CSV table of C-alpha atoms in Angstrom, one decimal:
chain,number,residue,atom,x,y,z
A,1,TYR,CA,0.0,0.0,0.0
A,2,CYS,CA,1.0,3.7,-0.3
A,3,GLN,CA,3.9,4.9,1.8
A,4,THR,CA,3.8,8.6,1.0
A,5,ILE,CA,1.2,11.3,0.3
A,6,GLU,CA,2.5,11.6,-3.2
A,7,GLN,CA,1.8,7.9,-3.8
A,8,VAL,CA,-1.7,8.3,-2.3
A,9,ARG,CA,-2.4,11.3,-4.6
A,10,ASP,CA,-1.0,9.4,-7.6
A,11,TYR,CA,-3.1,6.3,-6.8
A,12,PHE,CA,-6.3,8.4,-6.6
A,13,THR,CA,-5.5,10.2,-9.8
A,14,THR,CA,-4.8,7.0,-11.7
A,15,ASN,CA,-7.8,5.0,-10.4
A,16,LEU,CA,-10.7,7.4,-9.9
A,17,ARG,CA,-13.4,6.7,-12.5
A,18,PHE,CA,-13.5,10.0,-14.3
A,19,ASN,CA,-12.6,10.4,-17.9
A,20,SER,CA,-11.0,13.8,-17.4
A,21,GLN,CA,-7.5,13.8,-15.9
A,22,ALA,CA,-8.2,17.3,-14.5
A,23,THR,CA,-11.3,16.0,-12.7
A,24,ARG,CA,-9.3,13.0,-11.4
A,25,ARG,CA,-6.6,15.3,-10.1
A,26,ARG,CA,-9.1,17.6,-8.4
A,27,ARG,CA,-10.9,14.8,-6.7
A,28,ALA,CA,-7.6,13.2,-5.8
A,29,SER,CA,-6.6,16.4,-4.0
A,30,TYR,CA,-10.0,16.5,-2.2
A,31,LEU,CA,-9.8,12.9,-1.0
A,32,THR,CA,-6.2,13.3,0.1
A,33,SER,CA,-7.0,16.4,2.2
A,34,ARG,CA,-10.1,14.6,3.7
A,35,TYR,CA,-8.3,11.5,4.8
A,36,PHE,CA,-4.9,12.9,5.4
A,37,PRO,CA,-5.4,16.4,6.9
A,38,GLY,CA,-2.4,18.6,6.5
A,39,GLU,CA,-0.9,16.1,4.0
A,40,VAL,CA,0.3,14.0,6.9
A,41,LEU,CA,0.3,10.3,6.0
A,42,HIS,CA,-1.0,8.4,9.0
A,43,PRO,CA,0.1,4.8,8.1
A,44,ASP,CA,-2.8,3.2,9.8
A,45,VAL,CA,-5.2,4.5,7.1
A,46,PRO,CA,-3.7,2.8,4.0
A,47,ALA,CA,-2.9,-0.3,6.1
A,48,PHE,CA,-6.5,-0.6,7.1
A,49,ALA,CA,-7.8,0.2,3.7
A,50,ALA,CA,-5.6,-2.4,2.0
A,51,ALA,CA,-6.5,-5.1,4.6
A,52,ALA,CA,-10.3,-4.3,4.6
A,53,ALA,CA,-10.7,-3.7,0.8
A,54,ASN,CA,-13.9,-5.3,-0.7
A,55,THR,CA,-15.4,-6.0,2.8
A,56,PRO,CA,-18.1,-4.1,4.8
A,57,ALA,CA,-15.3,-3.0,7.2
A,58,ILE,CA,-13.8,-0.6,4.7
A,59,GLY,CA,-17.0,1.4,4.5
A,60,GLU,CA,-17.4,1.6,8.2
A,61,GLY,CA,-13.8,2.7,8.7
A,62,LEU,CA,-14.0,5.4,6.0
A,63,PHE,CA,-17.4,6.6,7.3
A,64,TYR,CA,-15.9,7.1,10.8
A,65,LEU,CA,-12.8,8.9,9.3
A,66,THR,CA,-15.1,11.1,7.2
A,67,CYS,CA,-17.1,12.1,10.3
A,68,ARG,CA,-13.9,12.8,12.2
A,69,THR,CA,-12.5,15.1,9.5
A,70,GLU,CA,-15.7,16.7,8.2
A,71,LYS,CA,-17.4,18.3,11.2
A,72,ILE,CA,-20.7,18.9,9.3
A,73,VAL,CA,-21.1,15.1,8.7
A,74,ALA,CA,-20.5,14.4,12.4
A,75,THR,CA,-22.9,17.0,13.6
A,76,VAL,CA,-25.6,15.8,11.2
A,77,ALA,CA,-25.0,12.2,12.4
A,78,GLU,CA,-25.3,13.2,16.1
A,79,GLU,CA,-28.0,15.9,15.9
A,80,VAL,CA,-30.3,14.7,13.0
A,81,VAL,CA,-29.7,11.1,12.0
A,82,PHE,CA,-29.1,9.4,15.3
A,83,PRO,CA,-32.2,10.9,17.0
A,84,SER,CA,-34.3,9.7,14.0
A,85,LEU,CA,-33.6,6.0,14.8
A,86,ALA,CA,-37.0,5.4,16.4
A,87,LEU,CA,-38.6,6.6,13.1
A,88,GLY,CA,-36.4,4.5,10.9
A,89,GLY,CA,-34.8,7.5,9.3
A,90,VAL,CA,-35.2,11.1,8.4
A,91,ASN,CA,-36.5,13.1,5.5
A,92,ARG,CA,-33.7,14.5,3.3
A,93,SER,CA,-35.4,18.0,3.6
A,94,ARG,CA,-34.7,17.8,7.4
A,95,VAL,CA,-31.0,17.1,6.7
A,96,GLN,CA,-31.0,20.1,4.3
A,97,ASP,CA,-32.7,22.4,6.8
A,98,TYR,CA,-30.1,21.5,9.5
A,99,VAL,CA,-27.2,22.0,7.1
A,100,LYS,CA,-28.7,25.4,6.3
A,101,THR,CA,-28.6,26.4,10.0
A,102,GLN,CA,-24.9,25.4,10.2
A,103,MET,CA,-24.0,27.1,6.9
A,104,PRO,CA,-26.1,30.3,6.8
A,105,GLY,CA,-25.9,32.1,3.5
A,106,SER,CA,-24.0,29.3,1.8
A,107,LYS,CA,-24.9,28.5,-1.8
A,108,SER,CA,-23.7,24.9,-1.2
A,109,VAL,CA,-26.3,23.8,1.3
A,110,ASN,CA,-28.1,21.5,-1.2
A,111,ASP,CA,-24.9,20.0,-2.5
A,112,VAL,CA,-23.6,19.4,1.1
A,113,SER,CA,-26.8,17.8,2.3
A,114,ASN,CA,-27.0,15.5,-0.7
A,115,ALA,CA,-23.3,14.6,-0.2
A,116,ILE,CA,-24.0,13.6,3.4
A,117,VAL,CA,-26.8,11.3,2.4
A,118,ARG,CA,-24.6,9.8,-0.3
A,119,THR,CA,-21.9,9.2,2.3
A,120,TYR,CA,-24.3,7.1,4.4
A,121,GLN,CA,-25.4,5.2,1.3
A,122,THR,CA,-22.0,4.7,-0.2
A,123,PHE,CA,-20.4,3.4,2.9
A,124,GLY,CA,-23.3,1.1,3.8
A,125,ILE,CA,-24.5,2.9,7.0
A,126,GLY,CA,-27.9,3.7,5.6
A,127,THR,CA,-30.1,3.5,2.5
A,128,ALA,CA,-31.7,6.4,0.7
A,129,THR,CA,-34.6,7.2,-1.6
A,130,ARG,CA,-35.3,10.5,-3.4
A,131,THR,CA,-36.9,11.9,-0.3
A,132,ARG,CA,-35.5,10.0,2.7
A,133,LEU,CA,-32.5,8.6,4.5
A,134,ASN,CA,-33.3,5.3,6.1
A,135,VAL,CA,-31.3,4.1,9.1
A,136,SER,CA,-31.5,1.6,11.9
A,137,LEU,CA,-29.3,0.2,14.6
A,138,ARG,CA,-26.9,-2.3,13.0
A,139,GLU,CA,-24.2,-4.8,13.6
A,140,GLY,CA,-20.8,-4.2,12.1
A,141,SER,CA,-17.5,-5.9,11.3
A,142,LEU,CA,-15.1,-7.1,14.0
A,143,VAL,CA,-12.2,-5.7,11.9
A,144,SER,CA,-13.6,-2.2,11.7
A,145,PHE,CA,-14.6,-2.4,15.4
A,146,ALA,CA,-11.0,-3.2,16.3
A,147,TYR,CA,-9.6,-0.4,14.1
A,148,ILE,CA,-12.0,2.3,15.3
A,149,LEU,CA,-11.7,1.2,18.9
A,150,HIS,CA,-7.9,1.9,18.7
A,151,LEU,CA,-8.6,5.2,16.9
A,152,GLU,CA,-10.8,6.2,19.7
A,153,PHE,CA,-8.4,5.0,22.4
A,154,PRO,CA,-4.9,5.1,20.7
A,155,ASP,CA,-2.9,4.6,23.9
A,156,PRO,CA,-2.8,1.4,26.0
A,157,GLY,CA,-4.8,1.6,29.1
A,158,MET,CA,-8.0,0.9,31.0
A,159,TYR,CA,-11.2,2.6,29.7
A,160,ASP,CA,-14.8,2.9,30.7
A,161,PHE,CA,-17.0,1.1,28.2
A,162,ALA,CA,-19.7,3.8,28.5
A,163,LYS,CA,-17.4,6.0,26.4
A,164,ILE,CA,-18.1,3.5,23.5
A,165,LEU,CA,-21.8,2.9,24.2
A,166,ASP,CA,-22.5,6.7,24.2
A,167,GLY,CA,-19.8,7.8,21.7
A,168,PRO,CA,-19.2,8.0,18.0
A,169,MET,CA,-19.2,4.2,17.5
A,170,HIS,CA,-22.8,4.2,18.5
A,171,LYS,CA,-24.0,7.7,17.3
A,172,TRP,CA,-22.1,7.8,14.0
A,173,LEU,CA,-21.9,4.2,12.9
A,174,LEU,CA,-25.2,3.3,14.6
A,175,TRP,CA,-23.7,0.1,16.0
A,176,ASP,CA,-26.0,-1.8,18.3
A,177,ARG,CA,-25.0,-1.6,21.9
A,178,PRO,CA,-25.3,-5.4,22.7
A,179,TRP,CA,-23.3,-6.1,19.6
A,180,MET,CA,-20.5,-3.8,20.6
A,181,THR,CA,-20.5,-5.3,24.1
A,182,SER,CA,-20.0,-8.8,22.6
A,183,GLN,CA,-17.2,-7.6,20.4
A,184,ARG,CA,-15.1,-6.7,23.5
A,185,TYR,CA,-14.9,-10.4,24.3
A,186,ARG,CA,-14.0,-11.3,20.8
A,187,LEU,CA,-11.2,-8.9,20.8
A,188,ARG,CA,-10.0,-10.3,24.1
A,189,GLU,CA,-9.9,-13.7,22.5
A,190,THR,CA,-7.8,-12.3,19.6
A,191,GLY,CA,-5.3,-10.7,22.1
A,192,LEU,CA,-6.0,-7.1,21.2
A,193,LEU,CA,-7.6,-6.5,24.6
A,194,SER,CA,-5.9,-7.8,27.7
A,195,LYS,CA,-8.9,-7.6,30.0
A,196,VAL,CA,-12.7,-7.1,30.0
A,197,SER,CA,-14.3,-6.6,33.4
A,198,GLU,CA,-17.8,-6.1,34.6
A,199,ILE,CA,-18.3,-5.3,38.3
A,200,ASP,CA,-21.8,-4.2,39.3
A,201,ARG,CA,-22.6,-1.5,36.8
A,202,MET,CA,-19.0,-0.7,36.0
A,203,ARG,CA,-17.9,-2.1,32.7
A,204,GLN,CA,-14.3,-1.6,31.6
A,205,PHE,CA,-11.8,-2.9,29.1
A,206,THR,CA,-8.0,-2.7,28.9
A,207,THR,CA,-6.2,-2.3,25.6
A,208,LYS,CA,-2.7,-3.8,25.2
A,209,PHE,CA,-1.3,-1.9,22.3
A,210,SER,CA,-0.9,1.6,20.9
A,211,LEU,CA,-2.6,2.3,17.5
A,212,SER,CA,0.6,1.7,15.6
A,213,ASP,CA,1.4,-1.5,17.4
A,214,ALA,CA,-2.2,-2.8,17.0
A,215,MET,CA,-2.3,-2.3,13.2
A,216,PRO,CA,-0.3,-5.4,12.3
A,217,ARG,CA,-2.7,-7.4,14.5
A,218,ILE,CA,-5.8,-5.8,13.0
A,219,VAL,CA,-4.4,-6.5,9.5
A,220,SER,CA,-4.0,-10.1,10.5
A,221,LEU,CA,-7.5,-10.2,11.9
A,222,ALA,CA,-8.8,-8.9,8.6
A,223,LYS,CA,-7.1,-11.8,6.8
A,224,GLU,CA,-8.5,-14.3,9.2
A,225,SER,CA,-12.0,-12.8,9.4
A,226,PRO,CA,-12.7,-10.9,6.2
A,227,ALA,CA,-16.4,-10.3,7.0
């Protein structure tokens, strides 16, 4: 996989499905700035992308990274989409109205709101019709769960599981809480977590590795469990 920002940009320019080279270059620059802010190559991103390619995990990982780098996507996820779960989704007009409040006077409101809905659709987090974004609580991939867990908690240590149950993994990715709880034990079995404890109402887990040290193990997990 790519080792430098230049290689990333060249890969996008070569492989994006646009006839115009100028369009490919423009989109390549946009994607590079989105996933590698400041043109800093974080090696975990290409490593994960290469390992998770052609599996549901890649969409989940990229959706999380998009929310993390594009504030408007994260705020729509938390303030509009997540609260709509009980209704099975939200009208696209509601997304557009919210974006308008966040970008007053902007001429790009329609384009941005449509792009947010396409992000949910493209990465498999929701489905869409002409008028509506449909979402529900969902189960994800163990591989993306392992990766995103270490993005959320990049340093080894003991953490309160409530930070996961009430955090981006639930509100952005719409992962089901019982499913997330069960994945802790699966990661303990793989050796990525050293301890999972439940005492009364206190639920904690202990990570063994930093993000960089965890990546080879996550890549191996992707090869063993590609779903």
